[in-house]
PDB file of C-alpha atoms and ligand atoms in Angstrom:
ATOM      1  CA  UNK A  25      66.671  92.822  18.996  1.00  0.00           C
ATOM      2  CA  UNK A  26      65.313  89.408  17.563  1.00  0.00           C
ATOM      3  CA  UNK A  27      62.896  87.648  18.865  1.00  0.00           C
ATOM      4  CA  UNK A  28      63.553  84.935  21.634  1.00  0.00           C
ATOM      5  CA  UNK A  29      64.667  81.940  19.198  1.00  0.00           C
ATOM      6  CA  UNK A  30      62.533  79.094  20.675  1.00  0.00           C
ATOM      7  CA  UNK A  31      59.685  79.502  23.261  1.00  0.00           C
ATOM      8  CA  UNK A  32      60.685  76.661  25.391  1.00  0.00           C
ATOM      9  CA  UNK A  33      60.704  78.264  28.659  1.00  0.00           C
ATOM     10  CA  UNK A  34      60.453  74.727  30.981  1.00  0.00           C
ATOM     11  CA  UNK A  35      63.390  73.045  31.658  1.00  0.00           C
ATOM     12  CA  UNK A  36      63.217  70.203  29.088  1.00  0.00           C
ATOM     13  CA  UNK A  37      61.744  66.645  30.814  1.00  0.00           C
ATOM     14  CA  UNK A  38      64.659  64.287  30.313  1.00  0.00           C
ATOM     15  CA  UNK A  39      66.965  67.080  32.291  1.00  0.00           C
ATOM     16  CA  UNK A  40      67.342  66.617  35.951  1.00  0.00           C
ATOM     17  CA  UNK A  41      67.254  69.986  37.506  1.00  0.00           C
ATOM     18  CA  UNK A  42      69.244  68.814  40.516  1.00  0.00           C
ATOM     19  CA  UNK A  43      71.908  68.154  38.294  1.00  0.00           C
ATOM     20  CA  UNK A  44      72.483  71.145  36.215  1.00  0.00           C
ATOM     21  CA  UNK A  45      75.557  73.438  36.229  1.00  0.00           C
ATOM     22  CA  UNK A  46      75.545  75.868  38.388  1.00  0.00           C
ATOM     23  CA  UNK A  47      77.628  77.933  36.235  1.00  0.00           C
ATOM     24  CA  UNK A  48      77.686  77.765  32.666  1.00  0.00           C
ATOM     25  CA  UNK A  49      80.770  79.867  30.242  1.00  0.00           C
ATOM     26  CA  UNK A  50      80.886  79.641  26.676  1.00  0.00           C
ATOM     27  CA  UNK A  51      83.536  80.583  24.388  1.00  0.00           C
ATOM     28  CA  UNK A  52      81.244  82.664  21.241  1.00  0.00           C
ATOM     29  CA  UNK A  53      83.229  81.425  18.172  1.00  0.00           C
ATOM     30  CA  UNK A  54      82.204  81.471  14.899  1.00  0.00           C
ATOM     31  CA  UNK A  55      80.895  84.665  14.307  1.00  0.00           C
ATOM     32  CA  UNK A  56      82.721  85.962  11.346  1.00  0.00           C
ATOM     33  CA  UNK A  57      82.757  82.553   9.465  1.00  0.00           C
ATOM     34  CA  UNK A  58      78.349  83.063  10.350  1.00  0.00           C
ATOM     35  CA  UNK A  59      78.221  86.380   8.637  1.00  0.00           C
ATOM     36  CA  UNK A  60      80.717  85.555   5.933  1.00  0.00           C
ATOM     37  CA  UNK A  61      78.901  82.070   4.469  1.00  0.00           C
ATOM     38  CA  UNK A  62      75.767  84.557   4.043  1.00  0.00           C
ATOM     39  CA  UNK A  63      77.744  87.337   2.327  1.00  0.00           C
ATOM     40  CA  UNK A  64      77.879  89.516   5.737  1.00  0.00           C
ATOM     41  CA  UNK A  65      80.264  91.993   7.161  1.00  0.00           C
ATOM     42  CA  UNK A  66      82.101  89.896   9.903  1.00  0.00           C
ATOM     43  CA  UNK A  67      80.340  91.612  12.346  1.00  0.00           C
ATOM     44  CA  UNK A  68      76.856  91.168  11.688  1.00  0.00           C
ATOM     45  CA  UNK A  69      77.692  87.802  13.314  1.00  0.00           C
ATOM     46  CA  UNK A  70      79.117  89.937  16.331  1.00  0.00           C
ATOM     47  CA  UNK A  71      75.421  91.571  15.996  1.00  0.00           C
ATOM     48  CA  UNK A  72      73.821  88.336  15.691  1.00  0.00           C
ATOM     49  CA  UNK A  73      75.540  86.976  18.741  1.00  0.00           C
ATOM     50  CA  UNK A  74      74.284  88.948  20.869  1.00  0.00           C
ATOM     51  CA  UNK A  75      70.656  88.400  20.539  1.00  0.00           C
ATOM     52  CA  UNK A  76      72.061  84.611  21.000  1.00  0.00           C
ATOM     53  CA  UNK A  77      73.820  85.356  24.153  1.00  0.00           C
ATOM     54  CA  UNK A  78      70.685  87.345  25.691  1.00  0.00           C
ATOM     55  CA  UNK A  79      68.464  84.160  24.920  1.00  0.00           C
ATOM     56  CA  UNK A  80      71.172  81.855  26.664  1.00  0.00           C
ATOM     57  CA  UNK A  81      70.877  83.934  29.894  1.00  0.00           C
ATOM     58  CA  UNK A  82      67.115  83.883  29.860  1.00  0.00           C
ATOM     59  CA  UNK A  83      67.217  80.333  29.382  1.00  0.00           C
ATOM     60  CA  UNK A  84      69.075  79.861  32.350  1.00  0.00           C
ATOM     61  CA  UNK A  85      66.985  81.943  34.477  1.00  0.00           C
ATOM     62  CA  UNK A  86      64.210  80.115  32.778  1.00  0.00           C
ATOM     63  CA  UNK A  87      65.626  76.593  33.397  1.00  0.00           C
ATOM     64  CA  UNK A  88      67.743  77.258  36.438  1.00  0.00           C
ATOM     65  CA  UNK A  89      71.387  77.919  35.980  1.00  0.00           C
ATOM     66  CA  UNK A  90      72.594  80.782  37.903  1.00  0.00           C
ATOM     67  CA  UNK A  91      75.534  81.649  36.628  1.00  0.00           C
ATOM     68  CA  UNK A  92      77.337  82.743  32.962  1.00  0.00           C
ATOM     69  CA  UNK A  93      80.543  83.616  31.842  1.00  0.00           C
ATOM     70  CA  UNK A  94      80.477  84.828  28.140  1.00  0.00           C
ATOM     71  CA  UNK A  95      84.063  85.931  26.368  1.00  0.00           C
ATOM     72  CA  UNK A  96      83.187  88.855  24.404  1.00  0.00           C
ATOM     73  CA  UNK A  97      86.626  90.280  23.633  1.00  0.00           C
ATOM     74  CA  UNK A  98      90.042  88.761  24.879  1.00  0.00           C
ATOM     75  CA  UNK A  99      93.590  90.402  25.482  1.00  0.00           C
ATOM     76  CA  UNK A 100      94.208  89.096  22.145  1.00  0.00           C
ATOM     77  CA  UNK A 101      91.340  90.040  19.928  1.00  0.00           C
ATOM     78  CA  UNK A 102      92.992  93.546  20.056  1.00  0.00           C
ATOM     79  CA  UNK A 103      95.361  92.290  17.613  1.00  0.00           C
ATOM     80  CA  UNK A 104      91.674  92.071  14.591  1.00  0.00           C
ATOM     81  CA  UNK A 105      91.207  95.012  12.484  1.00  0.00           C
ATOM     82  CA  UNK A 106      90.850  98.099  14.642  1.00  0.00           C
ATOM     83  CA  UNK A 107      87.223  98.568  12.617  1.00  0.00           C
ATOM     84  CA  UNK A 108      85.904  95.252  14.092  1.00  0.00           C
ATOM     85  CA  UNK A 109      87.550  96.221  17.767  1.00  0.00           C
ATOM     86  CA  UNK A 110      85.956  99.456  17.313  1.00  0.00           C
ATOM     87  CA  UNK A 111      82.510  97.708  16.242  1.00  0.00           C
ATOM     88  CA  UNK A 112      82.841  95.155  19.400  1.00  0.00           C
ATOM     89  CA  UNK A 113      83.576  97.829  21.734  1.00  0.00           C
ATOM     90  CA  UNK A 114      80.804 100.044  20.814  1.00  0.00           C
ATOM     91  CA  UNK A 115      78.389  97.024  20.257  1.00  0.00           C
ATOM     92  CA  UNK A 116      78.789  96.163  24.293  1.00  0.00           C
ATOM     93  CA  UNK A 117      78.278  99.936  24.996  1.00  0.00           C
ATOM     94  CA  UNK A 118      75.537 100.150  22.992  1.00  0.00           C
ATOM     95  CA  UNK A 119      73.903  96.977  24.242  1.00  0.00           C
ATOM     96  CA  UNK A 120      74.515  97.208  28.228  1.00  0.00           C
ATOM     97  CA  UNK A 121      72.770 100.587  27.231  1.00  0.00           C
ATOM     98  CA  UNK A 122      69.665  99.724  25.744  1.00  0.00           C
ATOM     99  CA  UNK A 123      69.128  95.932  27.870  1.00  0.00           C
ATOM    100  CA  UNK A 124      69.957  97.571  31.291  1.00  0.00           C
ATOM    101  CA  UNK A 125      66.103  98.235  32.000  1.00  0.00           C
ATOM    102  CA  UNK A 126      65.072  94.533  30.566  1.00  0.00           C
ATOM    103  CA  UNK A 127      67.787  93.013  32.713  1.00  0.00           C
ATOM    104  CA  UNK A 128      66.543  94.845  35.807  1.00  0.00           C
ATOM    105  CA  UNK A 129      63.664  93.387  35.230  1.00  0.00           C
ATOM    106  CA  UNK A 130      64.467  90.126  34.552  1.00  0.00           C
ATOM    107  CA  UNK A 131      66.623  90.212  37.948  1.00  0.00           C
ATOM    108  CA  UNK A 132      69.919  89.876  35.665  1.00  0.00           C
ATOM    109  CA  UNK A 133      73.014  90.462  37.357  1.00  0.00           C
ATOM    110  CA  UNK A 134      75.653  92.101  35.133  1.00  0.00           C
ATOM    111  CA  UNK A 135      79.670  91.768  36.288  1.00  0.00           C
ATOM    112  CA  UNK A 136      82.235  92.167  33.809  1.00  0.00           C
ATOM    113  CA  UNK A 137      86.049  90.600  34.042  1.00  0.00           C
ATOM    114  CA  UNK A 138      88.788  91.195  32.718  1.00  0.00           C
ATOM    115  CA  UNK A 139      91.128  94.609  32.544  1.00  0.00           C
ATOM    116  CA  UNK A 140      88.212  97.286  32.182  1.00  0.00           C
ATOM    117  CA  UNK A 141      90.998  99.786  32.650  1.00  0.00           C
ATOM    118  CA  UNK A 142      92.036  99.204  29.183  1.00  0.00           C
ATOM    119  CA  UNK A 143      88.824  99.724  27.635  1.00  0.00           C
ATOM    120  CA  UNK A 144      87.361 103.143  26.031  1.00  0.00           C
ATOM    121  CA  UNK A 145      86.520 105.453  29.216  1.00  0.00           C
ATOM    122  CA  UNK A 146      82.130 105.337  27.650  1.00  0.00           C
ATOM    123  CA  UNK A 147      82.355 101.487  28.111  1.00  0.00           C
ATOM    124  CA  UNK A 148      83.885 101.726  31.281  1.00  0.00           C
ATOM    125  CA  UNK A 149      81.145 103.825  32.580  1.00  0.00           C
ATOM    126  CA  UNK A 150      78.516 101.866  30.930  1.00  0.00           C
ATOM    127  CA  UNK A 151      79.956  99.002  32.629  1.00  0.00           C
ATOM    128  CA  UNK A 152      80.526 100.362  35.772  1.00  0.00           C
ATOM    129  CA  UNK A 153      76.764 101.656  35.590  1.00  0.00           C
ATOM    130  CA  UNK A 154      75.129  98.293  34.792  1.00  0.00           C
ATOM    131  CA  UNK A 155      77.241  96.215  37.731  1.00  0.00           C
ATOM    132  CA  UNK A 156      75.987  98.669  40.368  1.00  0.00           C
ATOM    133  CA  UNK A 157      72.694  99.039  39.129  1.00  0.00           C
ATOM    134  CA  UNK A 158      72.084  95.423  38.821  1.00  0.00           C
ATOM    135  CA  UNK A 159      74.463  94.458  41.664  1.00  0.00           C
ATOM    136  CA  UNK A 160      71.245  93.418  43.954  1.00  0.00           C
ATOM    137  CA  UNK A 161      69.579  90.898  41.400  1.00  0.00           C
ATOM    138  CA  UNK A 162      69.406  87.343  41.676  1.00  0.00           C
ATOM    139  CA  UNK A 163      68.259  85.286  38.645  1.00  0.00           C
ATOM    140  CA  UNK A 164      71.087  85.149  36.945  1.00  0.00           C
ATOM    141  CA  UNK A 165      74.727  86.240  37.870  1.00  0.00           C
ATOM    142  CA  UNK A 166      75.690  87.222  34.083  1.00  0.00           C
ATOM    143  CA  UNK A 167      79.715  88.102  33.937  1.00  0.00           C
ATOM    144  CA  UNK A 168      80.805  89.611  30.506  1.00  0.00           C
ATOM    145  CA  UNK A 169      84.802  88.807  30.031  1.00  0.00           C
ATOM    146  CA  UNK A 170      86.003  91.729  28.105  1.00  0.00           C
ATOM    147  CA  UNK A 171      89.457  92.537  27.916  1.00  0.00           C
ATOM    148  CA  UNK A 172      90.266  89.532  29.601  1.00  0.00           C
ATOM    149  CA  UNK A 173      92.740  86.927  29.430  1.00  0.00           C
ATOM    150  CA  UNK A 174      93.370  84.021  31.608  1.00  0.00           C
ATOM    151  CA  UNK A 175      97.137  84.673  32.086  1.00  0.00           C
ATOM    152  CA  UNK A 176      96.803  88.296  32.470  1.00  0.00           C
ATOM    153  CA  UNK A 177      93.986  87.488  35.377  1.00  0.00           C
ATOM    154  CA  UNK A 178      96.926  85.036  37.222  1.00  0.00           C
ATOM    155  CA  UNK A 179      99.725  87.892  36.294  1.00  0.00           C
ATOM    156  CA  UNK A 180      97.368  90.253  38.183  1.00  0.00           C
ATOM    157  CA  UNK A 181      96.491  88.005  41.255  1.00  0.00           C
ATOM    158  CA  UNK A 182     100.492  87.243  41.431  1.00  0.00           C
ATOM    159  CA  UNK A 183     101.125  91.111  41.683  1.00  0.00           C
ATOM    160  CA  UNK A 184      98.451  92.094  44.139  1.00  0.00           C
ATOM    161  CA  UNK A 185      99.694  88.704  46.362  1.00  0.00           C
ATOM    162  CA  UNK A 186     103.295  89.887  45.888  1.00  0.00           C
ATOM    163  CA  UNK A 187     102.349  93.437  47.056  1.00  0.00           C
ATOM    164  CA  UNK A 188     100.496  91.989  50.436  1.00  0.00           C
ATOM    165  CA  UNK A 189     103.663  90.080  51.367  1.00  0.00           C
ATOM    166  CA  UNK A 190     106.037  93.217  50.802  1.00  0.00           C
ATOM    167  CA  UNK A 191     103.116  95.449  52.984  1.00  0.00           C
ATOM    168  CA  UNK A 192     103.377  92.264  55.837  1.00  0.00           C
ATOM    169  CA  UNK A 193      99.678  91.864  55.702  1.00  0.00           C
ATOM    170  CA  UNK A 194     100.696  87.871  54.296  1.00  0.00           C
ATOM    171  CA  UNK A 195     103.386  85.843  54.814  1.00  0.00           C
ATOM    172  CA  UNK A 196     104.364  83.451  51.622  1.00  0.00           C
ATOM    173  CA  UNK A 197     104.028  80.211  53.906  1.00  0.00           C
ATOM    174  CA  UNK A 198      99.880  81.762  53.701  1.00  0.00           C
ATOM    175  CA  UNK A 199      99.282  81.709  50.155  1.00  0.00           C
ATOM    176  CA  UNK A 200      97.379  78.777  49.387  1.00  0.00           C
ATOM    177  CA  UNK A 201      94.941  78.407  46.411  1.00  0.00           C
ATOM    178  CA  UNK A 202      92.185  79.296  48.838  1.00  0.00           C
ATOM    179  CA  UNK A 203      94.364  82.529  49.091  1.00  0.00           C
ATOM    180  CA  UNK A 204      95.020  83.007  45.555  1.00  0.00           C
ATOM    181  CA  UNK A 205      91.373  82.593  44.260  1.00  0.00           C
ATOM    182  CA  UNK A 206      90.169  85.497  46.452  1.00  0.00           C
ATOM    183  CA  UNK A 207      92.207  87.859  44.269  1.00  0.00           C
ATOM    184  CA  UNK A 208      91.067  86.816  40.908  1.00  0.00           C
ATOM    185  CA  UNK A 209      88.301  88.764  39.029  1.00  0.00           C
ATOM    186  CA  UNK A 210      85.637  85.846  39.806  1.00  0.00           C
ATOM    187  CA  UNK A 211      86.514  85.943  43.866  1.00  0.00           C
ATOM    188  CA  UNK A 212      83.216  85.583  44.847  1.00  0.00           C
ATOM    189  CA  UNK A 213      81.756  83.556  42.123  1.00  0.00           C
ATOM    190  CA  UNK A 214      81.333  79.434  41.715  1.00  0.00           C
ATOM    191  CA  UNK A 215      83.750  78.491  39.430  1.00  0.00           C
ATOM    192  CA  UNK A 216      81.935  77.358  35.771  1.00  0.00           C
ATOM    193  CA  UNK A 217      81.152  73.530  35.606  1.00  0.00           C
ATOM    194  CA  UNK A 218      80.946  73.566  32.432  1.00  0.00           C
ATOM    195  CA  UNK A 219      82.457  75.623  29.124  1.00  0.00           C
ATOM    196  CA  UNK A 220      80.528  75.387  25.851  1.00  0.00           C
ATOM    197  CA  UNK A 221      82.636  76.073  22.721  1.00  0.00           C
ATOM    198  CA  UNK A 222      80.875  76.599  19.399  1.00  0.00           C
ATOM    199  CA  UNK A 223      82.398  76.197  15.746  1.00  0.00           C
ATOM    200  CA  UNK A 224      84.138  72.891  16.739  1.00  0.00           C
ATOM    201  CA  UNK A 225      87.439  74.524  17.647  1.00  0.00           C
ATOM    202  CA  UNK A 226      88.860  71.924  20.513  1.00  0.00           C
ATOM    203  CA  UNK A 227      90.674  74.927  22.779  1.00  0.00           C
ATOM    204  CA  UNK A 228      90.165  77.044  26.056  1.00  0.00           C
ATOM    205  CA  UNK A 229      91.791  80.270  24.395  1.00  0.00           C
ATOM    206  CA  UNK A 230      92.947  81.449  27.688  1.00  0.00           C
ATOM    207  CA  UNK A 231      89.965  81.912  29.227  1.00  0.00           C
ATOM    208  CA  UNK A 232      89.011  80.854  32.391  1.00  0.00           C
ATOM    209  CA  UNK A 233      92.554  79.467  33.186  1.00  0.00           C
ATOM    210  CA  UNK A 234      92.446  78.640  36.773  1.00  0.00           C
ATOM    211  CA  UNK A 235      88.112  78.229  37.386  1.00  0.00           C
ATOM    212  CA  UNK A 236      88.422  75.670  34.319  1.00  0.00           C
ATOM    213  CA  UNK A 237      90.339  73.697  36.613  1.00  0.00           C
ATOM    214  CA  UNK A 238      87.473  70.818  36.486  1.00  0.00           C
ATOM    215  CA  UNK A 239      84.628  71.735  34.127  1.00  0.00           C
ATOM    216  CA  UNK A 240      83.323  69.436  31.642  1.00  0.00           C
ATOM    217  CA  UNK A 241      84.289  70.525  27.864  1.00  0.00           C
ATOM    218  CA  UNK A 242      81.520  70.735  25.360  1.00  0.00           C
ATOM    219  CA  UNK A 243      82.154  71.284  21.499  1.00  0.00           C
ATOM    220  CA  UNK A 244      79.596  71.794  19.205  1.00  0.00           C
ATOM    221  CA  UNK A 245      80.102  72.708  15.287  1.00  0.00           C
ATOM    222  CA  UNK A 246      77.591  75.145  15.136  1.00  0.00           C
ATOM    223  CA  UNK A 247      78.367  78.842  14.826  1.00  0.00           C
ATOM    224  CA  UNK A 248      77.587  81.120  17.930  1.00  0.00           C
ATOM    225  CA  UNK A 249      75.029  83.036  15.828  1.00  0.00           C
ATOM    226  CA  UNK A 250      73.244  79.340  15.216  1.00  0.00           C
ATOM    227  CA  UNK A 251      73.204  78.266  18.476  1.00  0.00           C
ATOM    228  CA  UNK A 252      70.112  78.319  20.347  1.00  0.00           C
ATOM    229  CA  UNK A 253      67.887  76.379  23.312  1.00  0.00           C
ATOM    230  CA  UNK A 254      68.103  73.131  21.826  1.00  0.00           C
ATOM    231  CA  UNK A 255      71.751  73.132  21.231  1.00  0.00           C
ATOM    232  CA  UNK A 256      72.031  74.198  24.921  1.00  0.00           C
ATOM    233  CA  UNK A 257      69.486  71.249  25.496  1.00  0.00           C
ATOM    234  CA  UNK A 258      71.983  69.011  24.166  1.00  0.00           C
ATOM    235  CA  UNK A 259      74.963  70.442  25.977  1.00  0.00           C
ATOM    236  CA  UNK A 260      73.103  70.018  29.412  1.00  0.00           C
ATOM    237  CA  UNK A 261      72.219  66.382  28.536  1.00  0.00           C
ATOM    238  CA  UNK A 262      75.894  65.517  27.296  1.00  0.00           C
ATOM    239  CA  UNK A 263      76.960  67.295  30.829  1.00  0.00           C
ATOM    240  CA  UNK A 264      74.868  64.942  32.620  1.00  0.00           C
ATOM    241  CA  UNK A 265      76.004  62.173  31.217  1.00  0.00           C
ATOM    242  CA  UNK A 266      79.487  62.655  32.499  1.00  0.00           C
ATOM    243  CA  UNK A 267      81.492  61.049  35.359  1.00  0.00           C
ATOM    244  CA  UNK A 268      82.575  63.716  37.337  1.00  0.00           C
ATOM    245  CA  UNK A 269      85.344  62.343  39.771  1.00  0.00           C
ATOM    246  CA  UNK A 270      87.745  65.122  40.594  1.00  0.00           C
ATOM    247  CA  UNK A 271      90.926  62.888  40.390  1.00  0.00           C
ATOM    248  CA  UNK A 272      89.064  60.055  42.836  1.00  0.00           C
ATOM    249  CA  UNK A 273      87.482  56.882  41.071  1.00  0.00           C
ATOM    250  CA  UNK A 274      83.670  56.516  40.532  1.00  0.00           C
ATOM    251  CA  UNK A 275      81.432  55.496  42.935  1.00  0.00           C
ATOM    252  CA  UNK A 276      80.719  51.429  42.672  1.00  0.00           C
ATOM    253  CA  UNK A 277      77.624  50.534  41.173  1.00  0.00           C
ATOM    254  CA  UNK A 278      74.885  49.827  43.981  1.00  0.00           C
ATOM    255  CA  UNK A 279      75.480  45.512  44.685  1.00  0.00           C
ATOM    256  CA  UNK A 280      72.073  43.814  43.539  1.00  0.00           C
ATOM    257  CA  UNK A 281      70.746  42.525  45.959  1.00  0.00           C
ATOM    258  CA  UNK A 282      70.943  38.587  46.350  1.00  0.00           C
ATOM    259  CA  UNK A 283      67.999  36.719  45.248  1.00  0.00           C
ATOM    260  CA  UNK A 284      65.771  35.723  47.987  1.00  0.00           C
ATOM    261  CA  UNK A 285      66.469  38.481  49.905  1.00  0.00           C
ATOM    262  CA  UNK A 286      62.979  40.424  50.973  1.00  0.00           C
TER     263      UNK A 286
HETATM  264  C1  LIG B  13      84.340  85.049  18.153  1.00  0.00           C
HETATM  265  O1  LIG B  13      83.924  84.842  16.816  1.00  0.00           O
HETATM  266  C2  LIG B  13      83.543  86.140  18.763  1.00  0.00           C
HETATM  267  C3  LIG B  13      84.063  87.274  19.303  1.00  0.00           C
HETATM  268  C4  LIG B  13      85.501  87.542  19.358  1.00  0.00           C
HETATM  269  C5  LIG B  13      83.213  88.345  19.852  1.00  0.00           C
HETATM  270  C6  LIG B  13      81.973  87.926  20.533  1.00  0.00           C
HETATM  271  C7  LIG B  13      81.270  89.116  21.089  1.00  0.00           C
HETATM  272  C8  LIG B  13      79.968  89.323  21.069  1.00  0.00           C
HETATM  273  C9  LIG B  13      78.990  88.355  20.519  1.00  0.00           C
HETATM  274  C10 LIG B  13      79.415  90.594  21.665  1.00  0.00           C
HETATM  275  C11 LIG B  13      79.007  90.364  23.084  1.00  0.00           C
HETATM  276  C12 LIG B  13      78.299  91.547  23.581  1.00  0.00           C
HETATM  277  C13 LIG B  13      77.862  91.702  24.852  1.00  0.00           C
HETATM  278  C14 LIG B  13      77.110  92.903  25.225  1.00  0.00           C
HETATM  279  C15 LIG B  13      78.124  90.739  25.897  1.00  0.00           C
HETATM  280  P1  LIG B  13      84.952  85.097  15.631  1.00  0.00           P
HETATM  281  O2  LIG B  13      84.801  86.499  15.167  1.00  0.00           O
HETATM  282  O3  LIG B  13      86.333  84.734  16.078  1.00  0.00           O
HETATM  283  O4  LIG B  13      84.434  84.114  14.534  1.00  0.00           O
HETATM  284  P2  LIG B  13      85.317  83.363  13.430  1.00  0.00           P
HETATM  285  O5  LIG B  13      86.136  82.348  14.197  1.00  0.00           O
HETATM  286  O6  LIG B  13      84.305  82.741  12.556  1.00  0.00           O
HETATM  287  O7  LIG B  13      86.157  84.388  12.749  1.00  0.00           O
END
């Protein structure tokens, strides 16, 4: 794996720390458009992302976000050549393989979301291997969307509801969004306050459908296998600078007070 792309390992000055995210996802795009300008196979950027995407969590364990959502493969990336879906699958495996000791010592948690049931049966043991091995760490609560698709996470909440109600363990007058969050893949995690998008495209993709409720959008051009510390730098600064009302209006500027008072 490449080495860590910048060395800045304090959280940069002009960032306040009580301010940050708490939960960061990003949308990887670009990849195939990296490899290709350089005369690549598609999926050296696929390679190329991933060294990016290990550098992002250790940046926020470094600077002190504690949570990521990454989309690695979505309900519709099955639809790519089945040699690149066969390269992505088998470059997770391979990976949550060989950085499962690292990450246990960097106190990385690994989750995955999304419908690991339709994955191959290796990567669902891989998978299944890293969450419980990590499951006690603490840095960094690292989810890996694979397989996932933010309509297909609602479908799946809407069933398992559906099938409490016919059981009589809920009655329809209970379901509430409270309710319908604890039976999404993320139940017990924050939900992301902010999504970074790379390659300039200006959409969520389906991801994150419901948690994306009120996080702050940030589009860079750069290419996923490009992206490193400083562009995060800048994403973090852009994220403070934003008004985050929730539907109410912003606060009032503090009144100055009147001259000649002490
Ligand atoms: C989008 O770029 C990227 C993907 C669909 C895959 C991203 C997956 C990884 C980087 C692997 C993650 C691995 C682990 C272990 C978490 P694109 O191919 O759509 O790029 P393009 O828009 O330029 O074609």
């Amino acid at each position: 794996m490449a080495a860590r792309l910048t060395v800045s390992r304090e959280l940069p000055t002009d960032l306040e720390r009580d301010r940050l995210p708490q939960h960061v996802a990003v949308i990887m795009d670009g990849n195939g458009r990296w490899a290709q300008k350089r005369g690549l196979p598609r999926v050296m950027g696929h390679r190329r992302g991933v060294d990016v995407l290990k550098d992002l969590v250790y940046c926020c364990r470094d600077w002190g976000v504690g949570a990521v959502t990454a989309y690695a493969f979505s309900t519709e990336n099955w639809k790519r050549p089945m040699m690149e879906v066969n390269f992505l699958m088998a470059l997770i495996e391979r990976v949550l393989r060989r950085e499962l000791d690292e990450m246990m010592a960097e106190q990385i948690r690994i989750r995955f979301v999304g419908d690991l049931s339709g994955l191959p049966q290796s990567l669902q043991d891989e998978a299944a291997r890293a969450m419980e091995r990590t499951s006690h760490n603490g840095a960094v609560d690292f989810a890996i969307a694979t397989n996932y698709g933010g309509r297909q996470e609602i479908v799946h909440a809407c069933r398992a509801i559906a099938e409490r109600v016919q059981r009589g363990e809920l009655r329809p007058d209970q379901v509430d969004e409270g309710v319908f969050q604890q039976h999404l893949y993320t139940c017990d995690r924050v939900d992301p306050d902010l999504l970074i998008r790379t390659s300039g495209e200006m959409r969520v993709s389906n991801f994150l459908l419901w948690q994306m409720a009120y996080a702050e959008l940030y589009v860079t051009e750069t290419f996923w296998p490009d992206f490193n510390r400083e562009e995060f730098h800048r994403a973090l600064l852009a994220y403070q600078q934003r008004d985050r009302r929730y539907g109410k209006i912003s606060a009032p500027p503090t009144p100055a007070a009147p001259s000649g008072s002490p």
